[in-house]
Amino acid sequence: MKTTIKIAWRNIWRTPMRSFLVIGSIVMGIWAGIFVIAFSYGLNKQRTLSSIKNSISHIQIHHPEYDKDYDSKYFLENPDLIKTELETNANIKAFAFRSLLNGMISSPVKSNGVRIIGINKNQEKEVTGIHSGLVEGNYFESKRKNQILIGEALSKKLKVKLRSKIVLTFQDTDNNIVAGAFRVCGIFKTQYTKYDEGTVFIQNSDLQRLIKSKEFHQVALLCNSLDDVDSTYHSLKTNLNDYEVKDWKTISPELAYADEIMETWLFLIMIIIMLALIFGIINTMLMAVFERRRELGMLMAIGMNKSKVFFLILTETFFLSLIGAPMGMFLGALTIKLTSETGINLAIVGEGLQSVGLGNIIYPVIETKFYIFIGVMVFIFTLIAAIYPSRKALKLKPTEAIRTI
Amino acid sequence: MEIIKTTHLTKVYSNNGLEVKAVNHIDLSIEEGEFTAIVGPSGSGKTTLLNMIGGLDDSTEGTVKIAGTNINSLSENELIDFRLKNIGFVFQAYNLIPVLTAKENVEFIMLLQGLSEKERKQRSEELLNHVGLTDKLDSRPNQLSGGEQQRVAVARALASKPSFILADEPTANLDSHSTSTLLDMMAEMNEKEKVTFLFSTHDQRVIDKARRVITIEDGKIIKDERR
């Protein structure tokens, strides 16, 4: 075996340019595959984190009926019980009680339907990132009443600026129409234009004064990390069984599905790349076999059996992949390492990205399992690529291969 | 002792419905220690005959017995194994493994036979020394002249301690000096070590050295001369 491996190794360097080209294509293919995987995952992760950070948080608690029609009459009963439960759970980093209403926002120019979120500014600051996404103004710093934060996209639509006056109209718990004048104290911008266009933040105290109720509709909470979400979710579901507890995957299933769909899609992409590489490898090995017909025929003539000839061709094919695959993986890992720190700036298509909840800068990320998957794929596909040329070699008749003995 | 025996050995090639008898009912017996040349014009059937004796080609009719074994009854894998243990080949175009050194080329066949590293090393050095290539052990084929390559090929053929050596036109690509050196070396091996050689050749110098000359024409033996 040692000599066969030695022969195989030396054989692949008999035509160095050809071997370098095949190895180069393997390196590039694997690098491209890893990069596409990491980029796509980075894109998806960013979208998920952005949604978690700006709106949905990790876990939400509602009245059990609230999800049916988002009616404001379904407020959270006994909020102190919830508060105590949340305060005693070590996995919970922060939580915020919110009042939620659907209503209309009107400027002198235009009106728009919006989701009105009544917040406790200090609590909310710990849970969502709206305060850090302000492009103008401040985060309810003034002690004046009826301040409002609106999204940049909405401000453009309504043609309002900082300190402009707008009117919010909505129904109170008795279904009476209530209207209130608010002054824009801040304009925020998230990575999701649609969210910015349809969401406004006011302080709970102002909202509760207008609807004459001190109730809350939602508690949004953040865990210490994404890994803590599952256990916290199950614990809260058990301990707060009179309420509807939902984790981010249930609140926004499209985010969770996106991960699964992305995974399947990326596996397919990798398989397509490997299939393309297979043809390059087969072509190279077939050329090698045909060029060495005489030599292979001689080997069989002097007594090298078919399994050893097969192993020789197989080993040569594996050498090509075994050189290319780790180099491709290393290059891929290096690229991910660099770009995951600096990010890839896609400002040129920033508007399109923001419309689907993404920022201009994408940070590629890849899970270790993909490297393992790629390693296994390279092994399997190399084996497949080696079979055809090896079989061709085995079909050689020594007399035909070497013409004469 | 009879090393090779062919009985009614026939090879028929079909080409567009036209049958050509390359070898036509040849009965041949080669004894151990013979130094035999098969001669004849191109297309006379020399190479086909040697291919069948070497188990590289099937016969259409008749049998080949090597040291008492009917090789026509062996499976493909058995035949490969049989060749490895019993037949040494010397090819017209040397056919050394280009990526191995002279020593590794000689060792390779012993490796296939499963000999230990120590045995392989010792025997390959002995054989290469025997063919006068002591200073070329680590040279690759492209660093050797044609004559030197053919001497490595002879050493390789001898490495497996075969029953006999088949050599097809071994001097066809060599200059006269290399031919002379190679022939002297093979004749010496034949005389001193009783190595059996069976050549096919056109080369008068080989014919002159041979102690038995079999002439074939149109696939038939027309003359069998012992000297």
PDB file of N, CA, C and O in Angstrom, chain A residues 369-393:
ATOM      1  N   LYS A 369     -20.790  22.325  11.791  1.00  0.00           N
ATOM      2  CA  LYS A 369     -21.364  21.138  11.134  1.00  0.00           C
ATOM      3  C   LYS A 369     -21.228  21.208   9.615  1.00  0.00           C
ATOM      4  O   LYS A 369     -21.143  20.178   8.954  1.00  0.00           O
ATOM      5  N   PHE A 370     -21.166  22.432   9.070  1.00  0.00           N
ATOM      6  CA  PHE A 370     -21.031  22.539   7.623  1.00  0.00           C
ATOM      7  C   PHE A 370     -19.646  22.094   7.146  1.00  0.00           C
ATOM      8  O   PHE A 370     -19.510  21.533   6.073  1.00  0.00           O
ATOM      9  N   TYR A 371     -18.626  22.365   7.960  1.00  0.00           N
ATOM     10  CA  TYR A 371     -17.283  21.893   7.595  1.00  0.00           C
ATOM     11  C   TYR A 371     -17.256  20.361   7.578  1.00  0.00           C
ATOM     12  O   TYR A 371     -16.667  19.746   6.692  1.00  0.00           O
ATOM     13  N   ILE A 372     -17.916  19.783   8.577  1.00  0.00           N
ATOM     14  CA  ILE A 372     -17.975  18.309   8.638  1.00  0.00           C
ATOM     15  C   ILE A 372     -18.740  17.792   7.427  1.00  0.00           C
ATOM     16  O   ILE A 372     -18.315  16.857   6.746  1.00  0.00           O
ATOM     17  N   PHE A 373     -19.852  18.456   7.140  1.00  0.00           N
ATOM     18  CA  PHE A 373     -20.665  18.061   5.997  1.00  0.00           C
ATOM     19  C   PHE A 373     -19.855  18.140   4.698  1.00  0.00           C
ATOM     20  O   PHE A 373     -19.873  17.219   3.875  1.00  0.00           O
ATOM     21  N   ILE A 374     -19.111  19.222   4.533  1.00  0.00           N
ATOM     22  CA  ILE A 374     -18.311  19.401   3.316  1.00  0.00           C
ATOM     23  C   ILE A 374     -17.240  18.313   3.237  1.00  0.00           C
ATOM     24  O   ILE A 374     -17.017  17.725   2.176  1.00  0.00           O
ATOM     25  N   GLY A 375     -16.612  18.013   4.371  1.00  0.00           N
ATOM     26  CA  GLY A 375     -15.599  16.955   4.404  1.00  0.00           C
ATOM     27  C   GLY A 375     -16.176  15.618   3.961  1.00  0.00           C
ATOM     28  O   GLY A 375     -15.600  14.915   3.128  1.00  0.00           O
ATOM     29  N   VAL A 376     -17.348  15.296   4.487  1.00  0.00           N
ATOM     30  CA  VAL A 376     -18.000  14.024   4.131  1.00  0.00           C
ATOM     31  C   VAL A 376     -18.391  14.039   2.653  1.00  0.00           C
ATOM     32  O   VAL A 376     -18.187  13.057   1.930  1.00  0.00           O
ATOM     33  N   MET A 377     -18.902  15.184   2.202  1.00  0.00           N
ATOM     34  CA  MET A 377     -19.303  15.305   0.787  1.00  0.00           C
ATOM     35  C   MET A 377     -18.106  15.117  -0.136  1.00  0.00           C
ATOM     36  O   MET A 377     -18.201  14.433  -1.157  1.00  0.00           O
ATOM     37  N   VAL A 378     -16.996  15.742   0.215  1.00  0.00           N
ATOM     38  CA  VAL A 378     -15.793  15.628  -0.616  1.00  0.00           C
ATOM     39  C   VAL A 378     -15.400  14.156  -0.719  1.00  0.00           C
ATOM     40  O   VAL A 378     -15.100  13.645  -1.798  1.00  0.00           O
ATOM     41  N   PHE A 379     -15.450  13.453   0.419  1.00  0.00           N
ATOM     42  CA  PHE A 379     -15.082  12.038   0.440  1.00  0.00           C
ATOM     43  C   PHE A 379     -16.004  11.241  -0.483  1.00  0.00           C
ATOM     44  O   PHE A 379     -15.545  10.486  -1.341  1.00  0.00           O
ATOM     45  N   ILE A 380     -17.313  11.439  -0.313  1.00  0.00           N
ATOM     46  CA  ILE A 380     -18.287  10.662  -1.097  1.00  0.00           C
ATOM     47  C   ILE A 380     -18.166  10.996  -2.590  1.00  0.00           C
ATOM     48  O   ILE A 380     -18.094  10.107  -3.436  1.00  0.00           O
ATOM     49  N   PHE A 381     -18.108  12.293  -2.895  1.00  0.00           N
ATOM     50  CA  PHE A 381     -18.082  12.681  -4.311  1.00  0.00           C
ATOM     51  C   PHE A 381     -16.757  12.293  -4.977  1.00  0.00           C
ATOM     52  O   PHE A 381     -16.731  11.983  -6.151  1.00  0.00           O
ATOM     53  N   THR A 382     -15.676  12.300  -4.213  1.00  0.00           N
ATOM     54  CA  THR A 382     -14.395  11.866  -4.780  1.00  0.00           C
ATOM     55  C   THR A 382     -14.460  10.383  -5.113  1.00  0.00           C
ATOM     56  O   THR A 382     -13.978   9.939  -6.155  1.00  0.00           O
ATOM     57  N   LEU A 383     -15.079   9.654  -4.205  1.00  0.00           N
ATOM     58  CA  LEU A 383     -15.247   8.216  -4.429  1.00  0.00           C
ATOM     59  C   LEU A 383     -16.039   7.988  -5.713  1.00  0.00           C
ATOM     60  O   LEU A 383     -15.663   7.171  -6.557  1.00  0.00           O
ATOM     61  N   ILE A 384     -17.116   8.744  -5.864  1.00  0.00           N
ATOM     62  CA  ILE A 384     -17.946   8.610  -7.069  1.00  0.00           C
ATOM     63  C   ILE A 384     -17.127   8.994  -8.309  1.00  0.00           C
ATOM     64  O   ILE A 384     -17.141   8.299  -9.318  1.00  0.00           O
ATOM     65  N   ALA A 385     -16.371  10.105  -8.175  1.00  0.00           N
ATOM     66  CA  ALA A 385     -15.574  10.585  -9.313  1.00  0.00           C
ATOM     67  C   ALA A 385     -14.501   9.578  -9.705  1.00  0.00           C
ATOM     68  O   ALA A 385     -14.120   9.485 -10.858  1.00  0.00           O
ATOM     69  N   ALA A 386     -14.017   8.814  -8.728  1.00  0.00           N
ATOM     70  CA  ALA A 386     -12.919   7.881  -9.003  1.00  0.00           C
ATOM     71  C   ALA A 386     -13.397   6.604  -9.677  1.00  0.00           C
ATOM     72  O   ALA A 386     -12.626   5.936 -10.367  1.00  0.00           O
ATOM     73  N   ILE A 387     -14.672   6.295  -9.486  1.00  0.00           N
ATOM     74  CA  ILE A 387     -15.163   4.987  -9.960  1.00  0.00           C
ATOM     75  C   ILE A 387     -15.062   4.850 -11.484  1.00  0.00           C
ATOM     76  O   ILE A 387     -14.538   3.860 -11.993  1.00  0.00           O
ATOM     77  N   TYR A 388     -15.526   5.879 -12.207  1.00  0.00           N
ATOM     78  CA  TYR A 388     -15.559   5.752 -13.668  1.00  0.00           C
ATOM     79  C   TYR A 388     -14.145   5.608 -14.272  1.00  0.00           C
ATOM     80  O   TYR A 388     -13.892   4.646 -15.021  1.00  0.00           O
ATOM     81  N   PRO A 389     -13.209   6.516 -13.927  1.00  0.00           N
ATOM     82  CA  PRO A 389     -11.853   6.329 -14.480  1.00  0.00           C
ATOM     83  C   PRO A 389     -11.214   5.007 -14.036  1.00  0.00           C
ATOM     84  O   PRO A 389     -10.525   4.358 -14.828  1.00  0.00           O
ATOM     85  N   SER A 390     -11.485   4.610 -12.804  1.00  0.00           N
ATOM     86  CA  SER A 390     -10.902   3.348 -12.321  1.00  0.00           C
ATOM     87  C   SER A 390     -11.449   2.174 -13.118  1.00  0.00           C
ATOM     88  O   SER A 390     -10.723   1.254 -13.486  1.00  0.00           O
ATOM     89  N   ARG A 391     -12.755   2.218 -13.385  1.00  0.00           N
ATOM     90  CA  ARG A 391     -13.352   1.138 -14.167  1.00  0.00           C
ATOM     91  C   ARG A 391     -12.775   1.105 -15.580  1.00  0.00           C
ATOM     92  O   ARG A 391     -12.543   0.056 -16.159  1.00  0.00           O
ATOM     93  N   LYS A 392     -12.541   2.302 -16.123  1.00  0.00           N
ATOM     94  CA  LYS A 392     -11.933   2.386 -17.459  1.00  0.00           C
ATOM     95  C   LYS A 392     -10.550   1.729 -17.443  1.00  0.00           C
ATOM     96  O   LYS A 392     -10.171   1.030 -18.379  1.00  0.00           O
ATOM     97  N   ALA A 393      -9.833   1.995 -16.364  1.00  0.00           N
ATOM     98  CA  ALA A 393      -8.485   1.413 -16.245  1.00  0.00           C
ATOM     99  C   ALA A 393      -8.575  -0.104 -16.159  1.00  0.00           C
ATOM    100  O   ALA A 393      -7.781  -0.829 -16.770  1.00  0.00           O
TER     101      ALA A 393
END
